Short mmCIF file of C-alpha atoms and ligand atoms in Angstrom, two decimals:
data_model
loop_
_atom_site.label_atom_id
_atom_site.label_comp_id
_atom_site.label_asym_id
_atom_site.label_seq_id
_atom_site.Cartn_x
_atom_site.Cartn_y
_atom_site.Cartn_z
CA UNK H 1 8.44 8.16 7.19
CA UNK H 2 8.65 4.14 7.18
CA UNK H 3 9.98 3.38 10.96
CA UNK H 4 8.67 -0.64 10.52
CA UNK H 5 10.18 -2.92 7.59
CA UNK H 6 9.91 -6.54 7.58
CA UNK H 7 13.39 -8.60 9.04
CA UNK H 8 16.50 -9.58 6.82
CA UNK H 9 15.44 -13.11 7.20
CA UNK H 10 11.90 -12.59 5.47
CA UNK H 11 13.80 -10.15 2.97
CA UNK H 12 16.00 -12.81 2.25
CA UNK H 13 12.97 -15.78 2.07
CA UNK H 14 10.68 -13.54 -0.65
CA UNK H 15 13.87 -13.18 -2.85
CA UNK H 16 14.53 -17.04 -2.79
CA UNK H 17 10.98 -17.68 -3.25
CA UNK H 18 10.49 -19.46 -0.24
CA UNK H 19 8.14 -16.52 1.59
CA UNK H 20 4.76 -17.91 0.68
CA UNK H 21 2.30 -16.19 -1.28
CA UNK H 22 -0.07 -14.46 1.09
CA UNK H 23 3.01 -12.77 3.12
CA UNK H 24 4.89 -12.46 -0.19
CA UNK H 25 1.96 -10.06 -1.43
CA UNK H 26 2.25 -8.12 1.86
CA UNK H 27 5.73 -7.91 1.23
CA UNK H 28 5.19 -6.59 -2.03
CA UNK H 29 2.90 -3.98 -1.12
CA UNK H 30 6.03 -2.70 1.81
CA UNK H 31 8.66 -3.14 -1.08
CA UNK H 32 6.31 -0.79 -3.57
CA UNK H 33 6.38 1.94 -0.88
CA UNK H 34 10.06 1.89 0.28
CA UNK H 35 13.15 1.76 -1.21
CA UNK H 36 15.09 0.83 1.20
CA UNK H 37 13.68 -2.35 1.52
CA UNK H 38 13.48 -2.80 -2.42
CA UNK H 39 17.30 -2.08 -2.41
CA UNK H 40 17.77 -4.62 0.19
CA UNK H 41 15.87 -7.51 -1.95
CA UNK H 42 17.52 -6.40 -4.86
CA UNK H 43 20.69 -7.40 -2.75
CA UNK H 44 19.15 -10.79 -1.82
CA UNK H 45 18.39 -11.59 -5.67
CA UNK H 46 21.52 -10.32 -6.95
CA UNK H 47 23.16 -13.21 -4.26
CA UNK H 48 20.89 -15.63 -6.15
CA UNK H 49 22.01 -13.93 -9.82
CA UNK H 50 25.87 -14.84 -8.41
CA UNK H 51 25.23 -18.17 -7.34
CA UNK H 52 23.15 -19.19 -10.65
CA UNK H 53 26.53 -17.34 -12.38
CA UNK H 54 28.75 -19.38 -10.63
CA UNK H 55 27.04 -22.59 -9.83
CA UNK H 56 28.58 -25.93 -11.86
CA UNK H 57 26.84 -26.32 -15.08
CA UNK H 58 24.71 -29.20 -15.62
CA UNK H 59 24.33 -30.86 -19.32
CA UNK H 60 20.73 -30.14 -20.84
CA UNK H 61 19.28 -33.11 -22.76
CA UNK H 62 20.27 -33.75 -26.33
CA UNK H 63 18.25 -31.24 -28.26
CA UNK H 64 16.90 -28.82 -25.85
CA UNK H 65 18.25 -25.92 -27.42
CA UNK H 66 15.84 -27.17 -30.85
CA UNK H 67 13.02 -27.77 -28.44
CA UNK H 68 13.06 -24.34 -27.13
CA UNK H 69 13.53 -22.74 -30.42
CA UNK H 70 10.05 -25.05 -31.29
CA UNK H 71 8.64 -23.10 -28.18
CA UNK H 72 9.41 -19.71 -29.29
CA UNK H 73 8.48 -20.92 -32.77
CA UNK H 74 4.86 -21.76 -31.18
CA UNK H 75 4.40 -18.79 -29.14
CA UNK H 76 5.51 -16.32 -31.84
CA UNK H 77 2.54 -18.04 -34.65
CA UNK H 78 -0.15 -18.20 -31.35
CA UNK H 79 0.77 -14.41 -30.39
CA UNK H 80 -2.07 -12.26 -30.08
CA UNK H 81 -4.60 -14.67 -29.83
CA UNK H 82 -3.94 -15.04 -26.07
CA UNK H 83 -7.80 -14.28 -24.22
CA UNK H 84 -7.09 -11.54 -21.87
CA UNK H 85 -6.26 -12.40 -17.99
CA UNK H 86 -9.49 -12.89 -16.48
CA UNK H 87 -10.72 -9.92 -14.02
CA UNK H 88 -11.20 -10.96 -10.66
CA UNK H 89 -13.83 -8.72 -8.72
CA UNK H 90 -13.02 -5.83 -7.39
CA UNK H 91 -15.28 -4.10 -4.71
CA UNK H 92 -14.69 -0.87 -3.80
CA UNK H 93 -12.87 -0.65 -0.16
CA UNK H 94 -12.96 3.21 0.27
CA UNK H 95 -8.87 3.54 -0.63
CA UNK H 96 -6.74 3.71 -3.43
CA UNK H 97 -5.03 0.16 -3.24
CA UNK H 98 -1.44 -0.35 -4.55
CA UNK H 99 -0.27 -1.01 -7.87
CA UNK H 100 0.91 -4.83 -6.55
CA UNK H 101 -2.58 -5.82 -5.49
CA UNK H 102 -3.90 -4.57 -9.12
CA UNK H 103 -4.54 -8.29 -10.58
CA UNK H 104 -6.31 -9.23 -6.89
CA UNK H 105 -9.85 -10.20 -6.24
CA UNK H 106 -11.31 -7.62 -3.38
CA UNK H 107 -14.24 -8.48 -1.78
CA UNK H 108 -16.48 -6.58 -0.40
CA UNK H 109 -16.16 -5.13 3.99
CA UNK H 110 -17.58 -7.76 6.03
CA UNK H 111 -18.42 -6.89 9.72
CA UNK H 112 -17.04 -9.22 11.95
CA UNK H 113 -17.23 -7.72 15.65
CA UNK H 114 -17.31 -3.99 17.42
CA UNK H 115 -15.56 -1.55 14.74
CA UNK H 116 -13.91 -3.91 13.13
CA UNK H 117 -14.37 -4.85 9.36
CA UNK H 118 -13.06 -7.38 7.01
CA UNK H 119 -12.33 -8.04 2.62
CA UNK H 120 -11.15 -10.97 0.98
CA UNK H 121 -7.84 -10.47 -0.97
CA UNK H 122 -7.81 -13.58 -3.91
CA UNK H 123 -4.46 -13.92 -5.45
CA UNK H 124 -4.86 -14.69 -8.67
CA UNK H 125 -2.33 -17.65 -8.87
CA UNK H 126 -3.02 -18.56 -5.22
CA UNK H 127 -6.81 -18.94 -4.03
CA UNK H 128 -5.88 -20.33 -0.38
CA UNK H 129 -3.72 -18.01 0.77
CA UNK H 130 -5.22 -16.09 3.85
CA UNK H 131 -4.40 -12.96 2.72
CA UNK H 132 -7.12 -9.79 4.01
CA UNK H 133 -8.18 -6.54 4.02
CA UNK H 134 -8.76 -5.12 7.83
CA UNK H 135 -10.66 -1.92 8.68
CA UNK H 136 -11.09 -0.91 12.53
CA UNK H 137 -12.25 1.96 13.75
CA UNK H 138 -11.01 5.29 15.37
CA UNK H 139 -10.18 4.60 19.09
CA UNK H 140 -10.41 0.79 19.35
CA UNK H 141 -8.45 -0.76 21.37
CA UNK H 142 -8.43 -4.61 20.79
CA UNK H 143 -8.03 -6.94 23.69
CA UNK H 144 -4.40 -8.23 24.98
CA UNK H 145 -2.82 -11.23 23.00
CA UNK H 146 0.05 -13.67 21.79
CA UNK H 147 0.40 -14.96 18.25
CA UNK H 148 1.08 -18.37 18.00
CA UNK H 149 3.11 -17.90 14.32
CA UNK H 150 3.89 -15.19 11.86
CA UNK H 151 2.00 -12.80 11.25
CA UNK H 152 2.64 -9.52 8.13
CA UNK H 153 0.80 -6.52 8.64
CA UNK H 154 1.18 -3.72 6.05
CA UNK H 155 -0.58 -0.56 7.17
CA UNK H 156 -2.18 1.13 4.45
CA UNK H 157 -3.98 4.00 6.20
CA UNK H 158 -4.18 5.59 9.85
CA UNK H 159 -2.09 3.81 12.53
CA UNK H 160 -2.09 1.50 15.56
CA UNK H 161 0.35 1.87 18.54
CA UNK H 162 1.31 -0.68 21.16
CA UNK H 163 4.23 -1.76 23.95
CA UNK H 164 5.92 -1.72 20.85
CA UNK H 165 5.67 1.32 19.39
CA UNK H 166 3.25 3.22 16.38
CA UNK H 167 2.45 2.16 13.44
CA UNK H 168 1.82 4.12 10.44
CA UNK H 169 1.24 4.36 6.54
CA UNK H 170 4.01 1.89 4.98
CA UNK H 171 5.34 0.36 8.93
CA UNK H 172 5.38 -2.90 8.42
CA UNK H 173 4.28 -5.73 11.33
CA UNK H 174 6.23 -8.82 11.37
CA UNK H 175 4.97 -10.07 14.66
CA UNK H 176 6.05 -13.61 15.91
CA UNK H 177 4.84 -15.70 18.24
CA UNK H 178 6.93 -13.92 21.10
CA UNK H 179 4.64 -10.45 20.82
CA UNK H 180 2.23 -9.76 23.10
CA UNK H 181 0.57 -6.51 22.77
CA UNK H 182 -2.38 -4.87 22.94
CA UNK H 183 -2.90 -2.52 19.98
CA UNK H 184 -4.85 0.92 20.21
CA UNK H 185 -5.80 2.46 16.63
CA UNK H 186 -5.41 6.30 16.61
CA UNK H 187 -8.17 8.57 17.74
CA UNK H 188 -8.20 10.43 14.87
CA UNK H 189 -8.88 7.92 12.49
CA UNK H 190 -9.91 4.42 11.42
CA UNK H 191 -7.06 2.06 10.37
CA UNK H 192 -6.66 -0.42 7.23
CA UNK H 193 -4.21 -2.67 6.77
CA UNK H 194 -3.66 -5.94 4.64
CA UNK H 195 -2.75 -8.45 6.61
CA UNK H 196 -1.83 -12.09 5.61
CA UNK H 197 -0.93 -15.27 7.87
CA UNK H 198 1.65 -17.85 7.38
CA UNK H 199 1.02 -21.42 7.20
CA UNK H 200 -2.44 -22.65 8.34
CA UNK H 201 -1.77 -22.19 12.03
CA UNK H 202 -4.07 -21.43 14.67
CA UNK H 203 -4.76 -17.86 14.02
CA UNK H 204 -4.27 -15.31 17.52
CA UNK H 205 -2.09 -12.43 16.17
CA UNK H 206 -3.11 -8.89 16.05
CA UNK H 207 -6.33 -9.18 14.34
CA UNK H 208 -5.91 -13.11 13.70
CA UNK H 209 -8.07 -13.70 17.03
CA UNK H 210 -10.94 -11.35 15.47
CA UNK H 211 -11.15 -13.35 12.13
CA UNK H 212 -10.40 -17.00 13.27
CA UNK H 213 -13.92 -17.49 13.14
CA UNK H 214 -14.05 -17.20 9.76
CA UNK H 215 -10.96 -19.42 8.94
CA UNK H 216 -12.83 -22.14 10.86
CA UNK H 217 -10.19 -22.01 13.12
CA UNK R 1 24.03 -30.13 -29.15
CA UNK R 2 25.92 -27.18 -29.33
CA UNK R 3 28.41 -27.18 -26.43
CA UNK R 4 27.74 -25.68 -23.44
CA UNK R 5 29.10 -21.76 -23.03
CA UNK R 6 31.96 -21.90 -19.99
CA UNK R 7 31.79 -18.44 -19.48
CA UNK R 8 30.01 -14.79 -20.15
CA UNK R 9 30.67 -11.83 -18.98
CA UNK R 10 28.09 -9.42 -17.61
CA UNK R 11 28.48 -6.64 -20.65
CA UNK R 12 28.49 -9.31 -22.96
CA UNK R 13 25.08 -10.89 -21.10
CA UNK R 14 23.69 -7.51 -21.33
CA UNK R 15 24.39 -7.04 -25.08
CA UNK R 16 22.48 -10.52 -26.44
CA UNK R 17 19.29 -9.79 -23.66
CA UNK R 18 19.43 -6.44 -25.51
CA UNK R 19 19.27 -8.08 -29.07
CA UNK R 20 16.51 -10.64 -27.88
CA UNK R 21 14.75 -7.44 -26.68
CA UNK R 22 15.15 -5.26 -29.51
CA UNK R 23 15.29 -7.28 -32.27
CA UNK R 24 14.00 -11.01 -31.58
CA UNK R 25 17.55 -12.01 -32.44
CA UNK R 26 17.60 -16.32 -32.26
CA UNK R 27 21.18 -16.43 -32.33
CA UNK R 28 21.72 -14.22 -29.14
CA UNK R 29 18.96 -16.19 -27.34
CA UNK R 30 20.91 -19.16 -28.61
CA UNK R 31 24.17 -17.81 -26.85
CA UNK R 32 22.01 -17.11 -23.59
CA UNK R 33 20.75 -20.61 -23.79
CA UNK R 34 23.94 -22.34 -23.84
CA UNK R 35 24.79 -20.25 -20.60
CA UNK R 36 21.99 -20.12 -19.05
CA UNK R 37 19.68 -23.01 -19.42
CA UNK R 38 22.61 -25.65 -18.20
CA UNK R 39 23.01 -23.60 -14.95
CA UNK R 40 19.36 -23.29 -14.14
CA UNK R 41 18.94 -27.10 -14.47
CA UNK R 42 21.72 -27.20 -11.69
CA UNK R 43 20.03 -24.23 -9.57
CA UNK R 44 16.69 -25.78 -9.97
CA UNK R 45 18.28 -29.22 -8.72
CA UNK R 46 20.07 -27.98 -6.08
CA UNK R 47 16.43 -26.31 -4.86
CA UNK R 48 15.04 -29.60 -4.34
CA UNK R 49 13.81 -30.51 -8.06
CA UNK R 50 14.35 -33.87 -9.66
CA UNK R 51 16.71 -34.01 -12.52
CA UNK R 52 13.28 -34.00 -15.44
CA UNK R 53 11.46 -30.87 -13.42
CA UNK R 54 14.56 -28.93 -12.96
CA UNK R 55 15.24 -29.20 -17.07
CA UNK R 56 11.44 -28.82 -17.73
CA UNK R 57 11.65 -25.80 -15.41
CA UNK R 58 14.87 -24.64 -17.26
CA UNK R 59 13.12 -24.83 -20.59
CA UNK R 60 10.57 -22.75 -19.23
CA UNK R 61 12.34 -20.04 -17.68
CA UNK R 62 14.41 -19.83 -20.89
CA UNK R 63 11.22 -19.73 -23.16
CA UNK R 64 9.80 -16.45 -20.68
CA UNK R 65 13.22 -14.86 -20.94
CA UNK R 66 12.32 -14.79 -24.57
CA UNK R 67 8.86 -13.75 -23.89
CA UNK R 68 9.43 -11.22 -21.21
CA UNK R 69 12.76 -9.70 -23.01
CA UNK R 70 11.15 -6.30 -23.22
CA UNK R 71 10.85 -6.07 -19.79
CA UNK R 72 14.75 -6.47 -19.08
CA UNK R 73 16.40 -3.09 -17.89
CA UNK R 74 20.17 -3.08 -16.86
CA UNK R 75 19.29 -0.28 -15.03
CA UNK R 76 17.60 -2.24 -12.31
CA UNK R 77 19.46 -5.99 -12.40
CA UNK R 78 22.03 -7.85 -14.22
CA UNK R 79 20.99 -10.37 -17.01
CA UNK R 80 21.51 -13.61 -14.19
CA UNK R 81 19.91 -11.64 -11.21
CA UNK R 82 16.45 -11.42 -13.87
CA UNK R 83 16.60 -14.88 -14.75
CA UNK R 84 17.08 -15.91 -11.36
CA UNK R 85 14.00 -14.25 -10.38
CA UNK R 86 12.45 -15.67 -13.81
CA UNK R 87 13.29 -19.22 -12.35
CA UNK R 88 12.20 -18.69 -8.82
CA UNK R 89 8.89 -17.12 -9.70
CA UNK R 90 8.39 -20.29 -12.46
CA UNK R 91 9.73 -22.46 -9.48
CA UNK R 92 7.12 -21.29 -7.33
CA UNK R 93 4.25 -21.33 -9.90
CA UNK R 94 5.18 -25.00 -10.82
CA UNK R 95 5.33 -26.28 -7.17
CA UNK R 96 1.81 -24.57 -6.74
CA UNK R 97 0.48 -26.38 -9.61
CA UNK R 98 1.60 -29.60 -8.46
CA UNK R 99 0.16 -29.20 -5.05
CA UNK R 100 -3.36 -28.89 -6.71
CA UNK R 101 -5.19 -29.49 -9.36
CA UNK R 102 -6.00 -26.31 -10.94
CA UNK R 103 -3.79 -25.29 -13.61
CA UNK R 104 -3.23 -21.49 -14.13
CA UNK R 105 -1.74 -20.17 -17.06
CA UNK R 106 1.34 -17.92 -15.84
CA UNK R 107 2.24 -17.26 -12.48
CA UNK R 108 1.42 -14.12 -10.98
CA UNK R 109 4.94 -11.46 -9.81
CA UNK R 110 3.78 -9.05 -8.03
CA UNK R 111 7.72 -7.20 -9.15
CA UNK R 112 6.21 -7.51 -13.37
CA UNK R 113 4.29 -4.64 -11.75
CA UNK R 114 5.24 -0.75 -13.58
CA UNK R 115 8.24 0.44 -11.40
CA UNK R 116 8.78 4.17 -10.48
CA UNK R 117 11.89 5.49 -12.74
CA UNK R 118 15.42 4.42 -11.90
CA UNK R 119 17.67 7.67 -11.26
CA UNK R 120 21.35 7.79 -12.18
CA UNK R 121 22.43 6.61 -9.03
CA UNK R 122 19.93 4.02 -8.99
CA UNK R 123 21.27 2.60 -12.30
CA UNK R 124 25.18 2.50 -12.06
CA UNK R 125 23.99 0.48 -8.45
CA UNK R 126 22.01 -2.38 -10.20
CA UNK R 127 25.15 -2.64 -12.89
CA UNK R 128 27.46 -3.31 -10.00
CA UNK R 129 25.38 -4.94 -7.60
CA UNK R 130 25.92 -8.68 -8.34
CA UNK R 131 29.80 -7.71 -8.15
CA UNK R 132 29.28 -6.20 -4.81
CA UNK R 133 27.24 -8.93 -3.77
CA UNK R 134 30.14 -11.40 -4.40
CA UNK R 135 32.65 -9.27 -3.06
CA UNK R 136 30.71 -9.23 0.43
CA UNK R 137 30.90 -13.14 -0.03
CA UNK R 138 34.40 -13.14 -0.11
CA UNK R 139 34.55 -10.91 2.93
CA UNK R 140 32.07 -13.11 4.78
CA UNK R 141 33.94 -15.61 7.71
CA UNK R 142 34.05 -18.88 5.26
CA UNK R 143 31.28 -20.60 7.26
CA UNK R 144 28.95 -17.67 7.45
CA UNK R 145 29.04 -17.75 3.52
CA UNK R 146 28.50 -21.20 3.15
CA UNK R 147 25.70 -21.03 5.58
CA UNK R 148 24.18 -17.89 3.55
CA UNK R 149 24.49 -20.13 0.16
CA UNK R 150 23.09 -23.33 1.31
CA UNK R 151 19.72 -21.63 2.90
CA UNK R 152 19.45 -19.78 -0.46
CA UNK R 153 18.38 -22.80 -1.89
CA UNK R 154 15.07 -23.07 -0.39
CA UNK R 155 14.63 -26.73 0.11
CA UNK R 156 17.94 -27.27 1.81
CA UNK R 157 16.83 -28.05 5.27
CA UNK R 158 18.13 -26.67 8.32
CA UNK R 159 18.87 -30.43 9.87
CA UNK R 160 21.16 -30.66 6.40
CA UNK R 161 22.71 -27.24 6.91
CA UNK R 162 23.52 -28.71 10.50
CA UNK R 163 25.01 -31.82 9.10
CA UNK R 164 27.13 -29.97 6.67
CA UNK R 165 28.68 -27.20 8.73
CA UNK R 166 28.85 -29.40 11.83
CA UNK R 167 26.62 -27.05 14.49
CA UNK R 168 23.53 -28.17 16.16
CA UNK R 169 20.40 -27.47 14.39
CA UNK R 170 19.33 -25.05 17.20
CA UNK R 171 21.97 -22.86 16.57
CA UNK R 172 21.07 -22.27 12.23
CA UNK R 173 18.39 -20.36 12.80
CA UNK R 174 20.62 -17.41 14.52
CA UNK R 175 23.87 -18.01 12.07
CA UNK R 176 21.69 -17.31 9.32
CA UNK R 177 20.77 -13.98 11.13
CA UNK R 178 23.33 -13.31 12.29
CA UNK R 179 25.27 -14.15 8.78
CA UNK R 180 22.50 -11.61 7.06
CA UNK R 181 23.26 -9.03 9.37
CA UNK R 182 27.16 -9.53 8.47
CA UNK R 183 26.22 -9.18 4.98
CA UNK R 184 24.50 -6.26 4.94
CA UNK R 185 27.09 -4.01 7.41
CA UNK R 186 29.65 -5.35 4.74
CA UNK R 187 27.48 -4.30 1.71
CA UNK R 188 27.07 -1.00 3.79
CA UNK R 189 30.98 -0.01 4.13
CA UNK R 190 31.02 -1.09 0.59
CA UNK R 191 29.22 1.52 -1.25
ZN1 ZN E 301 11.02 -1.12 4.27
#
């Protein structure tokens, strides 16, 4: 049962493409896992289906139609010869990561204080987004905080719970810089999440503070 | 040039993506072209593009509609709500590339990924959903629509939103939610 799904507003930003790419992948991974969000974007990108529909129609150059029939004309003699994508690493995190993340470097855990463990996620199109892998341990409670921007957390496995309420397998954390909270992870298990940042603010979300270090914050 | 198509109907949409898909079919691309490419160069513009990136950008979504043709379903989106999200995603990848110098070869979309099988339901939805989708429009208070079109396109800043509908810029922020929320109670009683 999903009880956490990310706002209408960033719904609404990853189907116009303005979401960037590290919450956009977090995004993804909530969409994958719930239809009721997918249905909603579908919504959002059938808006921007009616508006290309009914927008007013602006002359190509003279000839593009020939040009793009050259295109096709080069891609159909250079097909097959295409090198396959090149594999970004993959280490192994413990979990069966979705589909959406399949093309995605993972690095391996890092410590990086008490219980708590980090992995680079690489887009493949994107190499600066701060998108991550977080791993804390049964029990933990981290200490009391306030974001200073966005912040998408995707739980993958176990839960946290705070002021705010639990969250579990597929809840999804859009936490703003009006949240203050002070998380506890279940006792009965450790918690992973993927987690990505927007903009290159000063990191002090949920686990932000713990890996701003590392950002060179 | 040929002249460009004034209209196309969704069925009729469907049936030449179909024949690109099926059977590399030039001329149907051809008709989608004449559509299609004209009204992404406005789109693209509208988004913020100068008039040579938003036809380059146009080419380019037209020339992946050709190559990713196999992956159209009807089940799951109407022929303009793909290639909208054909543009955006080559919208995206292009402003990426420009902000650095790395070139990559095709931009990453995390929705190419294998879906889980449409059910019945599920399918006569996606058919109707663009329809729906303007029919909540049309229901929409006149300025809540206008706001909800103009923050579509991405680069349309809130100060010019503020301008345009003549309300302080403060005040955007919470039309557009509040706008969204309108929208989706109205796509709610719809179904
Ligand atoms: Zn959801």
């Amino acid at each position: 049962m999903i009880n956490h799904h990310p706002s209408d507003e960033t719904l609404f930003r990853y189907a116009n493409g303005s979401l960037e790419s590290g919450p956009r992948i977090v995004v993804a991974v909530h969409v994958g896992a719930c239809t009721a969000c997918a249905e909603r974007i579908a919504r959002f990108e059938a808006l921007g289906g009616s508006l290309l529909h009914d927008i007013e129609p602006e002359d190509m150059e003279a000839g593009s139609l020939d040009q793009a029939m050259a295109m096709i004309d080069a891609y159909e003699a250079g097909r097959g010869e295409a090198a396959p994508a090149k594999r970004l690493p993959r280490a192994d995190v413990g979990i069966r990561l979705p589909e959406v993340l399949d093309d995605c470097g993972i690095g391996p855990w890092r410590w990086i204080g008490p219980g708590v463990r980090w992995s680079r996620v690489t887009l493949p199109d994107d190499d600066s987004a701060n998108v991550m892998l977080l791993k804390v341990v049964a029990g933990r409670k981290l200490p009391e905080h306030t974001h200073a921007g966005y912040e998408y957390t995707q739980i993958l496995k176990g839960a946290f719970s705070d002021a705010r309420g639990r969250y579990g397998p597929g809840d999804l954390d859009e936490a703003d810089d009006d949240v203050q909270h002070q998380p506890i992870v279940d006792k009965d298990g450790e918690c992973i999440c993927i987690a990505a940042l927007e903009g290159q603010m000063k990191l002090s979300g949920f686990f932000g503070r713990l890996i701003q270090p590392l950002f060179g914050g | 040039m040929r002249e460009d198509e004034e209209s196309l109907s969704a069925p009729e949409a469907v049936r030449l993506m179909t024949a690109v898909a099926a059977n590399r079919d030039r001329a149907a691309f051809a008709g989608l072209f004449g559509f299609y490419a004209p009204r992404l160069k406005a789109f693209l513009k509208r988004s913020g593009m100068t008039p040579s990136a938003a036809e380059d950008v146009a080419q380019e979504t037209m020339l992946l509609v050709w190559k990713k043709a196999s992956y159209f379903d009807p089940a799951r989106a109407g022929v303009s709500t793909w290639i909208f999200t054909i543009a955006r995603n080559a919208r995206i990848d292009r402003l990426r590339r420009e902000s650095r110098s790395a070139v990559i070869a095709e931009a990453f979309d995390p929705s190419d990924q294998p879906d889980a099988p449409v059910s019945g339901e599920q399918a006569i939805i996606a058919v109707e959903r663009e329809e729906r989708v303007r029919e909540a429009l049309d229901l929409l208070p006149r300025e809540q629509a206008d706001i909800l079109k103009m923050s579509f396109f991405g680069e349309v800043t809130q100060s010019e939103i503020a301008d345009a509908v003549g309300i302080p810029l403060g005040t955007v922020k919470s039309r557009v939610r509040l706008a969204l929320g309108r929208l989706r109670q109205i796509l709610d009683d719809l179904k």
